[in-house]
Short mmCIF file of N, CA and C in Angstrom, two decimals:
data_model
loop_
_atom_site.label_atom_id
_atom_site.label_comp_id
_atom_site.label_asym_id
_atom_site.label_seq_id
_atom_site.Cartn_x
_atom_site.Cartn_y
_atom_site.Cartn_z
N MET A 27 0.90 -1.15 -0.07
CA MET A 27 0.03 0.00 0.03
C MET A 27 0.63 1.20 -0.03
N SER A 28 2.10 1.33 -0.18
CA SER A 28 2.89 2.48 0.19
C SER A 28 2.93 3.07 -1.31
N ASN A 29 2.87 4.17 -1.42
CA ASN A 29 3.24 5.25 -2.43
C ASN A 29 2.40 4.87 -3.72
N PRO A 30 1.10 4.69 -3.45
CA PRO A 30 0.19 4.53 -4.84
C PRO A 30 0.37 5.67 -5.55
N THR A 31 0.23 5.52 -6.89
CA THR A 31 0.05 6.66 -7.90
C THR A 31 -1.22 7.52 -7.78
N GLU A 32 -1.20 8.45 -8.35
CA GLU A 32 -2.45 9.32 -8.47
C GLU A 32 -3.65 8.59 -9.50
N SER A 33 -3.15 7.66 -10.46
CA SER A 33 -3.95 7.18 -11.11
C SER A 33 -4.72 5.97 -10.39
N THR A 34 -4.13 5.45 -9.47
CA THR A 34 -4.57 4.25 -8.55
C THR A 34 -5.98 4.60 -7.91
N PHE A 35 -6.15 6.01 -7.62
CA PHE A 35 -7.38 6.42 -7.09
C PHE A 35 -8.65 6.80 -7.92
N GLU A 36 -9.52 6.36 -7.82
CA GLU A 36 -10.99 6.47 -8.53
C GLU A 36 -11.60 7.79 -7.67
N SER A 37 -11.69 7.51 -6.33
CA SER A 37 -12.55 8.54 -5.66
C SER A 37 -11.05 9.59 -4.66
N ARG A 38 -11.52 10.83 -4.70
CA ARG A 38 -10.62 11.80 -3.84
C ARG A 38 -11.54 13.02 -3.50
N ILE A 39 -11.01 13.33 -2.16
CA ILE A 39 -11.42 14.23 -1.37
C ILE A 39 -10.36 15.20 -1.21
N GLY A 40 -10.19 16.16 -1.86
CA GLY A 40 -8.96 17.00 -2.35
C GLY A 40 -8.83 18.03 -1.04
N LYS A 41 -7.26 18.54 -1.11
CA LYS A 41 -7.09 19.59 -0.21
C LYS A 41 -8.22 20.75 -0.18
N GLY A 42 -8.55 21.34 0.74
CA GLY A 42 -9.50 22.60 0.85
C GLY A 42 -10.92 22.05 1.04
N THR A 43 -11.07 20.85 0.71
CA THR A 43 -12.43 20.38 0.97
C THR A 43 -12.83 19.73 2.35
N LYS A 44 -14.21 19.93 2.80
CA LYS A 44 -14.29 19.53 4.04
C LYS A 44 -15.60 18.72 3.91
N VAL A 45 -15.73 17.41 4.49
CA VAL A 45 -17.00 16.75 4.22
C VAL A 45 -17.50 16.22 5.64
N SER A 46 -18.70 16.41 5.85
CA SER A 46 -19.39 15.85 7.03
C SER A 46 -20.51 14.69 6.79
N GLY A 47 -20.22 13.68 7.48
CA GLY A 47 -21.28 12.76 7.53
C GLY A 47 -21.07 11.25 6.94
N LYS A 48 -21.79 10.40 6.44
CA LYS A 48 -21.65 9.10 5.92
C LYS A 48 -20.84 9.30 4.43
N ILE A 49 -19.89 8.65 4.46
CA ILE A 49 -19.03 8.35 2.95
C ILE A 49 -18.96 7.07 2.88
N PHE A 50 -19.24 6.51 1.72
CA PHE A 50 -19.09 4.92 1.09
C PHE A 50 -18.05 5.07 -0.16
N PHE A 51 -17.17 4.54 -0.31
CA PHE A 51 -16.44 4.26 -1.45
C PHE A 51 -16.16 2.82 -1.79
N LYS A 52 -16.78 2.78 -3.27
CA LYS A 52 -16.66 1.63 -3.92
C LYS A 52 -15.33 1.33 -4.51
N ALA A 53 -14.59 2.18 -5.10
CA ALA A 53 -13.16 2.09 -5.43
C ALA A 53 -12.15 2.61 -4.44
N PRO A 54 -11.10 2.67 -4.67
CA PRO A 54 -9.82 2.95 -3.89
C PRO A 54 -10.02 4.67 -3.64
N ALA A 55 -10.04 4.87 -2.52
CA ALA A 55 -10.08 6.14 -2.43
C ALA A 55 -8.77 6.80 -1.65
N ARG A 56 -8.56 8.13 -1.65
CA ARG A 56 -7.61 9.00 -1.05
C ARG A 56 -8.27 10.30 -0.46
N ILE A 57 -7.77 10.51 0.60
CA ILE A 57 -8.39 11.76 1.26
C ILE A 57 -7.41 12.61 1.38
N ASP A 58 -7.46 14.02 1.21
CA ASP A 58 -6.26 14.90 1.24
C ASP A 58 -6.96 15.94 1.83
N GLY A 59 -8.43 16.15 2.51
CA GLY A 59 -8.99 17.32 3.09
C GLY A 59 -9.34 16.73 4.25
N GLU A 60 -10.56 17.37 4.82
CA GLU A 60 -10.99 17.14 6.09
C GLU A 60 -12.29 16.34 6.09
N VAL A 61 -12.40 15.22 6.92
CA VAL A 61 -13.54 14.55 6.68
C VAL A 61 -14.02 14.27 8.37
N ASP A 62 -15.24 14.42 8.50
CA ASP A 62 -16.03 14.24 9.88
C ASP A 62 -17.22 13.51 9.88
N GLY A 63 -17.14 12.22 10.48
CA GLY A 63 -18.25 11.40 10.38
C GLY A 63 -17.95 9.87 10.22
N GLU A 64 -18.53 9.13 8.96
CA GLU A 64 -18.25 7.71 9.03
C GLU A 64 -17.81 7.58 7.41
N ILE A 65 -16.63 6.80 7.47
CA ILE A 65 -15.98 6.49 5.93
C ILE A 65 -16.11 4.74 5.84
N SER A 66 -16.57 4.25 5.00
CA SER A 66 -16.24 3.04 4.79
C SER A 66 -16.06 2.74 3.07
N GLY A 67 -15.64 1.55 3.05
CA GLY A 67 -14.99 1.19 1.71
C GLY A 67 -14.01 0.30 1.45
N ASP A 68 -13.41 -0.06 0.39
CA ASP A 68 -12.42 -1.06 0.29
C ASP A 68 -10.89 -0.61 0.75
N LYS A 69 -10.26 0.30 0.23
CA LYS A 69 -9.03 0.67 0.28
C LYS A 69 -9.16 2.08 0.49
N ILE A 70 -8.82 2.66 1.60
CA ILE A 70 -8.64 3.93 2.06
C ILE A 70 -7.37 4.60 2.38
N THR A 71 -7.01 5.64 1.63
CA THR A 71 -5.59 6.23 2.05
C THR A 71 -6.01 7.57 2.34
N ILE A 72 -5.30 8.02 3.66
CA ILE A 72 -5.42 9.13 4.34
C ILE A 72 -4.38 9.82 4.28
N ASP A 73 -4.08 10.98 3.27
CA ASP A 73 -2.65 11.48 3.01
C ASP A 73 -2.11 12.47 3.77
N ASN A 74 -0.89 12.77 3.77
CA ASN A 74 -0.32 13.85 4.66
C ASN A 74 -0.88 15.20 4.56
N GLY A 75 -1.17 15.75 5.70
CA GLY A 75 -2.10 17.04 5.53
C GLY A 75 -3.50 16.94 5.84
N ALA A 76 -4.09 15.53 5.66
CA ALA A 76 -5.48 15.39 5.75
C ALA A 76 -5.71 15.36 7.35
N VAL A 77 -7.05 15.74 7.79
CA VAL A 77 -7.59 15.65 9.08
C VAL A 77 -8.81 15.07 9.06
N VAL A 78 -9.00 13.86 9.57
CA VAL A 78 -10.12 12.95 9.61
C VAL A 78 -10.50 12.66 11.29
N THR A 79 -11.87 12.91 11.45
CA THR A 79 -12.39 12.78 12.81
C THR A 79 -13.54 11.52 12.19
N ALA A 80 -13.48 10.45 12.20
CA ALA A 80 -14.39 9.40 11.92
C ALA A 80 -14.29 7.84 12.30
N ARG A 81 -15.23 7.25 12.14
CA ARG A 81 -15.44 5.81 12.19
C ARG A 81 -14.87 5.13 10.98
N ILE A 82 -13.85 4.57 10.85
CA ILE A 82 -13.50 4.10 9.42
C ILE A 82 -13.72 2.62 9.37
N THR A 83 -14.35 2.00 8.40
CA THR A 83 -14.32 0.75 8.10
C THR A 83 -13.92 0.48 6.73
N ALA A 84 -13.10 -0.37 6.59
CA ALA A 84 -12.64 -0.74 5.48
C ALA A 84 -11.65 -2.21 5.40
N ALA A 85 -11.53 -2.58 4.21
CA ALA A 85 -10.41 -3.70 4.18
C ALA A 85 -9.12 -3.53 4.41
N SER A 86 -8.71 -2.26 3.75
CA SER A 86 -7.06 -1.92 4.47
C SER A 86 -7.35 -0.23 4.41
N VAL A 87 -6.56 0.29 5.28
CA VAL A 87 -6.36 1.78 5.40
C VAL A 87 -4.91 2.16 5.77
N SER A 88 -4.43 3.03 4.87
CA SER A 88 -3.01 3.55 4.92
C SER A 88 -3.01 5.13 5.30
N ILE A 89 -2.42 5.48 6.53
CA ILE A 89 -2.61 6.90 6.96
C ILE A 89 -1.18 7.44 7.08
N ALA A 90 -1.31 8.60 6.44
CA ALA A 90 0.02 9.56 6.58
C ALA A 90 -0.35 10.94 7.21
N GLY A 91 -1.84 11.03 7.46
CA GLY A 91 -2.37 12.28 7.99
C GLY A 91 -2.83 12.08 9.36
N SER A 92 -3.56 12.86 9.86
CA SER A 92 -3.96 12.75 10.92
C SER A 92 -5.45 12.17 11.42
N VAL A 93 -5.58 11.23 12.29
CA VAL A 93 -6.79 10.61 12.51
C VAL A 93 -7.27 10.58 13.81
N SER A 94 -8.50 10.85 13.97
CA SER A 94 -9.44 10.54 15.54
C SER A 94 -10.38 9.82 15.26
N GLY A 95 -10.83 8.91 16.23
CA GLY A 95 -11.99 7.87 16.07
C GLY A 95 -11.75 6.54 16.26
N GLU A 96 -12.04 5.95 15.19
CA GLU A 96 -12.18 4.37 15.21
C GLU A 96 -11.66 3.82 14.11
N ILE A 97 -11.10 2.74 13.87
CA ILE A 97 -10.51 2.16 12.68
C ILE A 97 -11.03 0.60 12.53
N VAL A 98 -11.63 0.39 11.78
CA VAL A 98 -11.81 -1.41 11.66
C VAL A 98 -11.47 -1.71 10.03
N ALA A 99 -10.30 -2.33 10.15
CA ALA A 99 -9.76 -2.83 8.99
C ALA A 99 -9.89 -4.31 8.93
N HIS A 100 -10.33 -4.98 7.99
CA HIS A 100 -10.41 -6.31 7.76
C HIS A 100 -9.16 -7.14 7.30
N GLU A 101 -8.13 -6.31 6.86
CA GLU A 101 -7.09 -6.82 6.39
C GLU A 101 -5.69 -6.30 6.82
N ARG A 102 -5.64 -4.71 6.74
CA ARG A 102 -4.40 -4.30 7.18
C ARG A 102 -4.64 -2.80 7.59
N VAL A 103 -3.75 -2.23 8.29
CA VAL A 103 -3.61 -0.59 8.90
C VAL A 103 -2.25 -0.34 8.89
N GLU A 104 -1.80 0.52 8.16
CA GLU A 104 -0.36 1.08 7.81
C GLU A 104 -0.42 2.51 8.31
N LEU A 105 0.57 2.73 9.28
CA LEU A 105 0.91 4.04 9.65
C LEU A 105 2.24 4.68 8.95
N GLN A 106 1.93 5.47 8.29
CA GLN A 106 3.20 6.06 7.56
C GLN A 106 4.09 6.95 8.39
N PRO A 107 5.24 7.46 8.28
CA PRO A 107 6.17 7.98 9.27
C PRO A 107 5.39 9.52 9.68
N THR A 108 4.64 10.00 8.77
CA THR A 108 4.00 11.29 9.10
C THR A 108 2.62 11.22 9.81
N ALA A 109 2.31 9.87 10.02
CA ALA A 109 0.83 9.60 10.64
C ALA A 109 0.83 10.01 11.97
N ARG A 110 -0.18 10.60 12.44
CA ARG A 110 -0.79 10.99 13.60
C ARG A 110 -2.14 10.40 14.08
N VAL A 111 -2.09 9.35 14.86
CA VAL A 111 -3.25 8.78 14.88
C VAL A 111 -3.78 8.74 16.45
N ARG A 112 -4.73 9.07 16.86
CA ARG A 112 -5.76 8.92 18.00
C ARG A 112 -6.93 8.37 17.90
N CYS A 113 -6.88 6.95 18.25
CA CYS A 113 -8.09 6.08 17.93
C CYS A 113 -7.94 4.78 18.45
N SER A 114 -8.93 3.94 18.30
CA SER A 114 -8.84 2.39 18.66
C SER A 114 -8.84 1.78 17.30
N ILE A 115 -8.08 0.85 17.17
CA ILE A 115 -7.89 0.06 15.79
C ILE A 115 -7.98 -1.42 15.88
N SER A 116 -8.87 -1.85 15.30
CA SER A 116 -9.08 -3.35 15.06
C SER A 116 -8.79 -3.76 13.72
N THR A 117 -7.58 -4.55 13.69
CA THR A 117 -7.10 -5.06 12.56
C THR A 117 -6.18 -6.19 12.66
N PRO A 118 -6.10 -7.42 11.90
CA PRO A 118 -5.28 -8.39 11.80
C PRO A 118 -3.74 -8.14 11.62
N THR A 119 -3.63 -7.02 10.94
CA THR A 119 -2.38 -6.76 10.37
C THR A 119 -1.94 -5.39 10.87
N LEU A 120 -0.95 -4.91 11.42
CA LEU A 120 -0.89 -3.27 11.90
C LEU A 120 0.61 -3.10 11.54
N ALA A 121 1.02 -2.09 10.84
CA ALA A 121 2.10 -1.73 10.40
C ALA A 121 2.67 -0.12 10.65
N LEU A 122 3.51 -0.06 11.56
CA LEU A 122 3.84 1.34 12.05
C LEU A 122 5.23 1.74 11.66
N ALA A 123 5.45 2.66 10.73
CA ALA A 123 6.85 2.94 10.16
C ALA A 123 7.34 3.85 11.30
N GLU A 124 8.62 4.20 11.41
CA GLU A 124 9.36 4.85 12.54
C GLU A 124 9.07 6.35 12.30
N GLY A 125 8.68 6.85 13.25
CA GLY A 125 8.36 8.27 13.24
C GLY A 125 6.53 8.25 13.14
N ALA A 126 6.00 7.36 13.11
CA ALA A 126 4.27 7.36 13.45
C ALA A 126 4.14 7.64 14.77
N LYS A 127 3.04 8.30 14.80
CA LYS A 127 2.73 8.53 16.55
C LYS A 127 1.23 8.01 16.53
N PHE A 128 1.27 7.14 17.48
CA PHE A 128 -0.22 6.28 17.77
C PHE A 128 -0.30 6.49 19.15
N ASP A 129 -1.75 6.82 19.57
CA ASP A 129 -2.14 7.13 20.95
C ASP A 129 -3.87 6.31 20.97
N GLY A 130 -3.74 5.03 21.68
CA GLY A 130 -4.93 4.41 21.40
C GLY A 130 -4.95 3.12 21.79
N ASP A 131 -5.68 2.33 21.59
CA ASP A 131 -5.63 0.89 21.69
C ASP A 131 -5.98 0.39 20.28
N CYS A 132 -5.24 -1.06 20.35
CA CYS A 132 -5.36 -1.72 19.06
C CYS A 132 -5.74 -3.44 19.58
N LYS A 133 -6.72 -3.86 18.87
CA LYS A 133 -7.10 -5.16 18.81
C LYS A 133 -6.85 -6.17 17.66
N MET A 134 -6.03 -7.01 17.59
CA MET A 134 -5.87 -7.74 16.62
C MET A 134 -6.06 -9.10 16.23
N PRO A 135 -7.63 -9.16 15.87
CA PRO A 135 -8.15 -10.44 15.71
C PRO A 135 -7.62 -11.33 14.78
N ARG A 136 -7.91 -12.78 14.61
CA ARG A 136 -6.99 -13.42 13.48
C ARG A 136 -7.83 -13.54 12.30
N LYS A 137 -7.18 -13.48 11.28
CA LYS A 137 -7.76 -13.41 9.93
C LYS A 137 -8.64 -14.68 10.02
N ALA A 138 -9.89 -14.77 9.08
CA ALA A 138 -10.40 -15.82 9.02
C ALA A 138 -9.84 -16.88 7.84
N ALA A 139 -10.05 -18.18 8.40
CA ALA A 139 -9.38 -19.10 7.70
C ALA A 139 -10.31 -19.25 6.28
#
């Protein structure tokens, strides 16, 4: 999930955009702006500079920005060096890069066979 190209994302919330409410993405999505509410989808990427206060439910989540709330990922959560995360995380795989800040709790259920 590291360094996906711009063309990888079919959906995007750009810098300078603020969204509140429930958001559902069917395709890989990138968040560069601000989101407050609930986010669900398959692959969610929260870019450096993004500010998210939400409950996130996805297969995989990659974070380089700031997140507060709750994350439930069925496959993987990846915190990049610039990530600032203050929430509870539930995922079978958690990857923390050196420099990432995480304040919260993490539950790591086993993947379904």
